[in-house]
Amino acid sequence: MPSIDDLRPTLEAANQAHLLTFADQLSANERDSLLSQIAAIDLAKLPELIHEYVLNKPTFELPEGVDAAPYYPADPTESFKPYDAKKYHAAGQDLLRAGKIACFVVAGGQGSRLGYEGPKGCYPAGAVTKKPLFQIFAENILATAKKYGATVPWYIMTSPLNHDATVAFFNEHGHFGLDPADVMFFPQGTMPSFDMASGKILLTDRHQLATNPDGHGGSLTALHTSGALDDMARRGIEHFSYFQVDNATIRITDPLFLGLHAAAPDSSAEISSKMLPKAFPEERVGLFATAGGRTHVIEYSDMPIELQRETGADGRLRFLAGSPAIHVFGRAFVEKVNTDAGFDLPYHRAEKKIPHVDLATGERVSPDAPNGVKLERFVFDALPLAERSIILETSRVEDFAPIKNAEGTDSPASSAELQTQKAANWLEAAGVEIPKKSDGTPDCVLEISPLTALEPGDLKGADLPAKIEAGKRLAL
Ligand code: UTP
């Protein structure tokens, strides 16, 4: 451990000597803790990082020759990109049967918009049962393992802030029936949080640096440093499904998506993505694009609005493909980018209200307006590293019912509506009569456990009611 005297000149050179303001007043343990937090930061790189991202707002330049990215349509008979869905579905099933597929959830976020105490995966999300998100995913994985007679390991990325609470939750619930040997937890990295005006790292306590998880893009490094990729290699895993912890209806192991990723001629089986057609031009969603022969996701705020409004000959938006953050990664690809020299995803800057200690008084301050900058990496910035990347269209009802906000769009209520609509579609296809409101939406609340059906066809032969009464709440 370096001493204070060792560190002071380096901190001064990086304009961060204020971190030692209270060092003389700390207990020996607190001082050691402060010094080890400082030692974990790459101080040499800090001044450039602060100049580029904290004191200045990086400008984004649209890549040259940007165009809309091609995608496999949900309907495989569409004339613009027809394909043999049966063949790729079977290829995905073969990979599942052979035990070559793992699941990976990024659960290190702070979930500040939802305002829920505790890891977001513990949120009671089931439309009827209120079962936690982690249980919904566990049931999905259990059902997949049973259906394909294979082990499907699950990797869960936490953050240092919620790691212990997440592991404790799984222990309390007996890992929801999964074999604990097949569920691996590891925390992601963190970044210091900065004062927006001065670029100085904030202190949340006299001996505690303000930090934030380093973004879902940090997962690609954390998979490597945690040993998760090695563990996958030992188990013979070739590809893993990547999903976010707040998506209650994600189809974690979709055979068609896995099959296209692994076997389509225009895929290098490195990173594949699902896309959702944008509902309207101004929708705030990252957009799939191509440039220089590579695939990119461009944030809505970086894409000129005229381009977002442009339509093609068919009258549909030219940049139609929005990203719901659903991917499949090739294990070897993630290993390769980690061992390649110079693998470094860019940072994204977010202005936040960050409670901190006033350096002059030592008092805690809770700001009313954003005072700090948080730097994060985003997973989709890895897309252009893939040689050939495919995109598959999905639908909001089938694959995307996120819980991000306490109310309104992407809230527990909208997620419950989407879960109900998905269950209603599946039940209707199986011949069950669904009560409808005047706007055509189901007049009931429904939830189908992945243990009952992973896909509509699994409902064949299930014990189903002929009809659902209006106003009923039913979990199958
Ligand atoms: P969000 O962008 O919704 O961020 O994360 P968040 O931190 O969960 O929520 P807010 O913005 O504070 O309300 C999308 C997904 O990426 C994960 C989240 O857990 C979620 O699954 N994530 C995000 C991480 O795993 N680590 C991070 O550092 C950030």
Short mmCIF file of C-alpha atoms in Angstrom, two decimals, residues 91-323:
data_model
loop_
_atom_site.label_atom_id
_atom_site.label_comp_id
_atom_site.label_asym_id
_atom_site.label_seq_id
_atom_site.Cartn_x
_atom_site.Cartn_y
_atom_site.Cartn_z
CA ALA A 91 -29.69 -24.83 -35.54
CA GLY A 92 -30.41 -22.88 -32.35
CA GLN A 93 -32.11 -25.89 -30.79
CA ASP A 94 -29.09 -28.05 -31.64
CA LEU A 95 -26.81 -25.59 -29.81
CA LEU A 96 -29.10 -25.67 -26.77
CA ARG A 97 -29.25 -29.48 -26.79
CA ALA A 98 -25.46 -29.67 -27.07
CA GLY A 99 -25.09 -27.47 -23.95
CA LYS A 100 -23.23 -24.75 -25.86
CA ILE A 101 -25.38 -21.82 -24.69
CA ALA A 102 -25.14 -19.77 -21.48
CA CYS A 103 -27.17 -16.82 -20.21
CA PHE A 104 -25.79 -13.50 -19.01
CA VAL A 105 -27.73 -10.77 -17.25
CA VAL A 106 -26.32 -7.32 -16.53
CA ALA A 107 -27.67 -6.39 -13.12
CA GLY A 108 -25.15 -3.84 -11.90
CA GLY A 109 -27.18 -0.70 -12.63
CA GLN A 110 -28.32 1.66 -9.91
CA GLY A 111 -31.98 1.69 -10.97
CA SER A 112 -32.28 5.28 -9.81
CA ARG A 113 -35.28 6.09 -12.01
CA LEU A 114 -37.40 3.30 -10.50
CA GLY A 115 -36.47 4.40 -6.99
CA TYR A 116 -36.61 0.83 -5.59
CA GLU A 117 -34.50 -0.02 -2.57
CA GLY A 118 -32.38 -3.03 -3.39
CA PRO A 119 -31.15 -4.74 -6.55
CA LYS A 120 -33.59 -4.26 -9.42
CA GLY A 121 -33.70 -8.02 -10.06
CA CYS A 122 -35.50 -8.40 -6.71
CA TYR A 123 -38.34 -6.14 -7.89
CA PRO A 124 -41.78 -7.87 -7.73
CA ALA A 125 -42.49 -7.75 -11.46
CA GLY A 126 -44.91 -10.62 -12.24
CA ALA A 127 -48.20 -9.11 -13.47
CA VAL A 128 -50.26 -11.44 -11.26
CA THR A 129 -47.86 -13.30 -8.97
CA LYS A 130 -45.54 -10.32 -8.27
CA LYS A 131 -42.66 -12.75 -8.52
CA PRO A 132 -39.26 -11.06 -8.68
CA LEU A 133 -37.50 -10.49 -11.99
CA PHE A 134 -34.70 -12.87 -10.97
CA GLN A 135 -37.30 -15.63 -10.44
CA ILE A 136 -38.86 -15.05 -13.86
CA PHE A 137 -35.40 -15.43 -15.45
CA ALA A 138 -34.55 -18.47 -13.30
CA GLU A 139 -37.80 -20.17 -14.43
CA ASN A 140 -36.92 -19.35 -18.02
CA ILE A 141 -33.51 -21.00 -17.63
CA LEU A 142 -34.90 -23.99 -15.71
CA ALA A 143 -37.51 -24.58 -18.42
CA THR A 144 -34.87 -24.29 -21.18
CA ALA A 145 -32.57 -26.76 -19.43
CA LYS A 146 -35.45 -29.20 -19.03
CA LYS A 147 -36.74 -28.82 -22.57
CA TYR A 148 -33.31 -29.37 -24.15
CA GLY A 149 -31.89 -31.81 -21.58
CA ALA A 150 -28.79 -29.67 -21.08
CA THR A 151 -27.16 -27.49 -18.45
CA VAL A 152 -27.66 -23.79 -19.12
CA PRO A 153 -25.26 -21.85 -16.88
CA TRP A 154 -26.25 -18.37 -15.79
CA TYR A 155 -23.76 -15.53 -15.24
CA ILE A 156 -25.01 -12.56 -13.23
CA MET A 157 -23.09 -9.30 -13.27
CA THR A 158 -23.69 -7.23 -10.16
CA SER A 159 -21.89 -4.08 -8.97
CA PRO A 160 -19.91 -3.61 -5.77
CA LEU A 161 -22.96 -1.66 -4.54
CA ASN A 162 -25.48 -4.51 -4.89
CA HIS A 163 -23.37 -7.68 -5.06
CA ASP A 164 -23.91 -8.94 -1.50
CA ALA A 165 -27.63 -8.15 -1.54
CA THR A 166 -28.03 -10.00 -4.85
CA VAL A 167 -26.19 -13.13 -3.68
CA ALA A 168 -28.13 -13.10 -0.38
CA PHE A 169 -31.43 -12.91 -2.31
CA PHE A 170 -30.57 -16.02 -4.33
CA ASN A 171 -29.47 -17.87 -1.17
CA GLU A 172 -32.70 -16.93 0.64
CA HIS A 173 -34.74 -18.27 -2.29
CA GLY A 174 -32.78 -21.49 -2.84
CA HIS A 175 -31.54 -20.12 -6.18
CA PHE A 176 -35.16 -20.50 -7.37
CA GLY A 177 -34.57 -24.20 -8.02
CA LEU A 178 -31.38 -23.78 -10.07
CA ASP A 179 -28.23 -25.68 -9.13
CA PRO A 180 -26.04 -23.07 -7.35
CA ALA A 181 -23.01 -24.56 -9.15
CA ASP A 182 -24.49 -23.26 -12.41
CA VAL A 183 -25.17 -19.70 -11.23
CA MET A 184 -22.13 -17.40 -11.12
CA PHE A 185 -22.12 -13.89 -9.68
CA PHE A 186 -19.41 -11.32 -10.26
CA PRO A 187 -19.23 -7.56 -9.68
CA GLN A 188 -18.45 -5.12 -12.46
CA GLY A 189 -15.86 -2.36 -12.22
CA THR A 190 -16.46 1.17 -11.02
CA MET A 191 -15.41 4.66 -12.08
CA PRO A 192 -14.88 7.67 -9.84
CA SER A 193 -17.64 10.30 -10.07
CA PHE A 194 -16.48 13.86 -10.76
CA ASP A 195 -17.45 17.38 -9.80
CA MET A 196 -18.87 18.88 -12.99
CA ALA A 197 -17.26 22.30 -12.63
CA SER A 198 -13.75 21.40 -11.49
CA GLY A 199 -13.24 17.82 -12.69
CA LYS A 200 -12.23 16.81 -9.17
CA ILE A 201 -13.27 13.40 -7.89
CA LEU A 202 -16.05 13.81 -5.32
CA LEU A 203 -15.81 12.39 -1.80
CA THR A 204 -19.00 10.87 -0.34
CA ASP A 205 -17.31 10.71 3.04
CA ARG A 206 -13.99 11.94 4.37
CA HIS A 207 -12.38 8.61 3.47
CA GLN A 208 -14.73 7.49 0.69
CA LEU A 209 -14.51 8.36 -3.01
CA ALA A 210 -17.77 8.79 -4.93
CA THR A 211 -17.94 6.03 -7.52
CA ASN A 212 -20.45 4.60 -9.97
CA PRO A 213 -20.66 1.25 -11.78
CA ASP A 214 -18.80 1.60 -15.10
CA GLY A 215 -21.84 0.96 -17.32
CA HIS A 216 -23.17 -2.18 -19.01
CA GLY A 217 -20.22 -1.89 -21.41
CA GLY A 218 -18.03 -2.68 -18.40
CA SER A 219 -19.50 -6.18 -18.61
CA LEU A 220 -17.19 -7.15 -21.47
CA THR A 221 -14.13 -6.49 -19.29
CA ALA A 222 -15.72 -7.94 -16.14
CA LEU A 223 -16.59 -11.20 -17.95
CA HIS A 224 -12.87 -11.58 -18.61
CA THR A 225 -11.36 -10.38 -15.32
CA SER A 226 -13.87 -12.34 -13.19
CA GLY A 227 -12.94 -15.63 -14.87
CA ALA A 228 -16.49 -16.04 -16.23
CA LEU A 229 -15.20 -16.50 -19.80
CA ASP A 230 -12.75 -19.16 -18.62
CA ASP A 231 -15.57 -20.88 -16.78
CA MET A 232 -17.64 -20.83 -19.98
CA ALA A 233 -14.73 -22.28 -21.95
CA ARG A 234 -14.31 -25.13 -19.43
CA ARG A 235 -18.00 -25.93 -19.81
CA GLY A 236 -17.87 -25.92 -23.61
CA ILE A 237 -20.04 -22.80 -23.94
CA GLU A 238 -19.76 -21.19 -27.39
CA HIS A 239 -22.31 -18.39 -27.24
CA PHE A 240 -24.18 -16.54 -24.52
CA SER A 241 -27.40 -14.63 -24.47
CA TYR A 242 -27.07 -11.08 -23.07
CA PHE A 243 -30.05 -9.38 -21.44
CA GLN A 244 -30.94 -6.59 -19.05
CA VAL A 245 -32.28 -7.20 -15.57
CA ASP A 246 -35.37 -5.04 -16.06
CA ASN A 247 -36.92 -6.84 -19.05
CA ALA A 248 -39.72 -9.00 -17.65
CA THR A 249 -40.66 -10.80 -20.89
CA ILE A 250 -37.26 -11.39 -22.47
CA ARG A 251 -37.01 -14.68 -24.35
CA ILE A 252 -33.61 -15.51 -22.97
CA THR A 253 -32.87 -18.52 -25.14
CA ASP A 254 -34.63 -17.92 -28.44
CA PRO A 255 -33.58 -20.77 -30.78
CA LEU A 256 -34.17 -18.75 -33.97
CA PHE A 257 -32.01 -15.86 -32.73
CA LEU A 258 -29.28 -18.24 -31.54
CA GLY A 259 -29.38 -20.13 -34.83
CA LEU A 260 -29.13 -17.00 -37.00
CA HIS A 261 -26.28 -15.69 -34.82
CA ALA A 262 -24.32 -18.93 -35.11
CA ALA A 263 -25.11 -20.05 -38.64
CA ALA A 264 -26.39 -17.25 -40.92
CA PRO A 265 -23.97 -16.52 -43.80
CA ASP A 266 -23.88 -12.80 -42.99
CA SER A 267 -23.02 -13.40 -39.31
CA SER A 268 -19.49 -13.80 -37.97
CA ALA A 269 -21.09 -15.23 -34.77
CA GLU A 270 -19.48 -12.46 -32.73
CA ILE A 271 -22.34 -10.15 -31.68
CA SER A 272 -25.94 -10.33 -32.84
CA SER A 273 -28.84 -8.11 -31.85
CA LYS A 274 -32.62 -8.00 -31.77
CA MET A 275 -34.38 -4.90 -33.01
CA LEU A 276 -37.77 -3.33 -32.35
CA PRO A 277 -39.36 -1.20 -35.10
CA LYS A 278 -39.63 2.37 -33.84
CA ALA A 279 -43.21 3.32 -33.00
CA PHE A 280 -42.75 6.97 -34.10
CA PRO A 281 -39.83 9.06 -35.43
CA GLU A 282 -39.04 10.87 -32.17
CA GLU A 283 -39.04 7.71 -30.04
CA ARG A 284 -36.05 7.84 -27.66
CA VAL A 285 -34.26 4.67 -28.60
CA GLY A 286 -30.79 3.87 -29.96
CA LEU A 287 -30.85 3.10 -33.70
CA PHE A 288 -29.09 0.38 -35.64
CA ALA A 289 -27.01 1.71 -38.51
CA THR A 290 -24.14 0.61 -40.74
CA ALA A 291 -21.00 2.51 -41.67
CA GLY A 292 -17.74 1.30 -43.13
CA GLY A 293 -19.15 -2.22 -43.41
CA ARG A 294 -19.74 -2.47 -39.64
CA THR A 295 -22.86 -2.28 -37.50
CA HIS A 296 -23.36 0.52 -34.98
CA VAL A 297 -25.99 1.67 -32.52
CA ILE A 298 -26.37 5.44 -32.63
CA GLU A 299 -28.05 7.13 -29.71
CA TYR A 300 -31.24 9.02 -30.62
CA SER A 301 -29.69 12.20 -29.25
CA ASP A 302 -26.75 11.84 -31.66
CA MET A 303 -28.86 11.17 -34.76
CA PRO A 304 -30.08 14.28 -36.63
CA ILE A 305 -33.85 14.44 -36.33
CA GLU A 306 -34.27 14.89 -40.12
CA LEU A 307 -32.65 11.48 -40.60
CA GLN A 308 -34.88 9.99 -37.93
CA ARG A 309 -37.94 11.29 -39.78
CA GLU A 310 -36.83 10.15 -43.24
CA THR A 311 -39.00 7.49 -44.86
CA GLY A 312 -38.25 4.95 -47.58
CA ALA A 313 -40.17 4.05 -50.75
CA ASP A 314 -42.48 1.81 -48.66
CA GLY A 315 -43.43 4.78 -46.43
CA ARG A 316 -41.75 3.25 -43.38
CA LEU A 317 -38.99 5.03 -41.41
CA ARG A 318 -35.59 4.61 -43.05
CA PHE A 319 -33.91 4.20 -39.65
CA LEU A 320 -36.59 1.91 -38.27
CA ALA A 321 -34.56 -0.47 -36.14
CA GLY A 322 -34.44 0.51 -32.47
CA SER A 323 -32.29 -1.39 -29.98
#
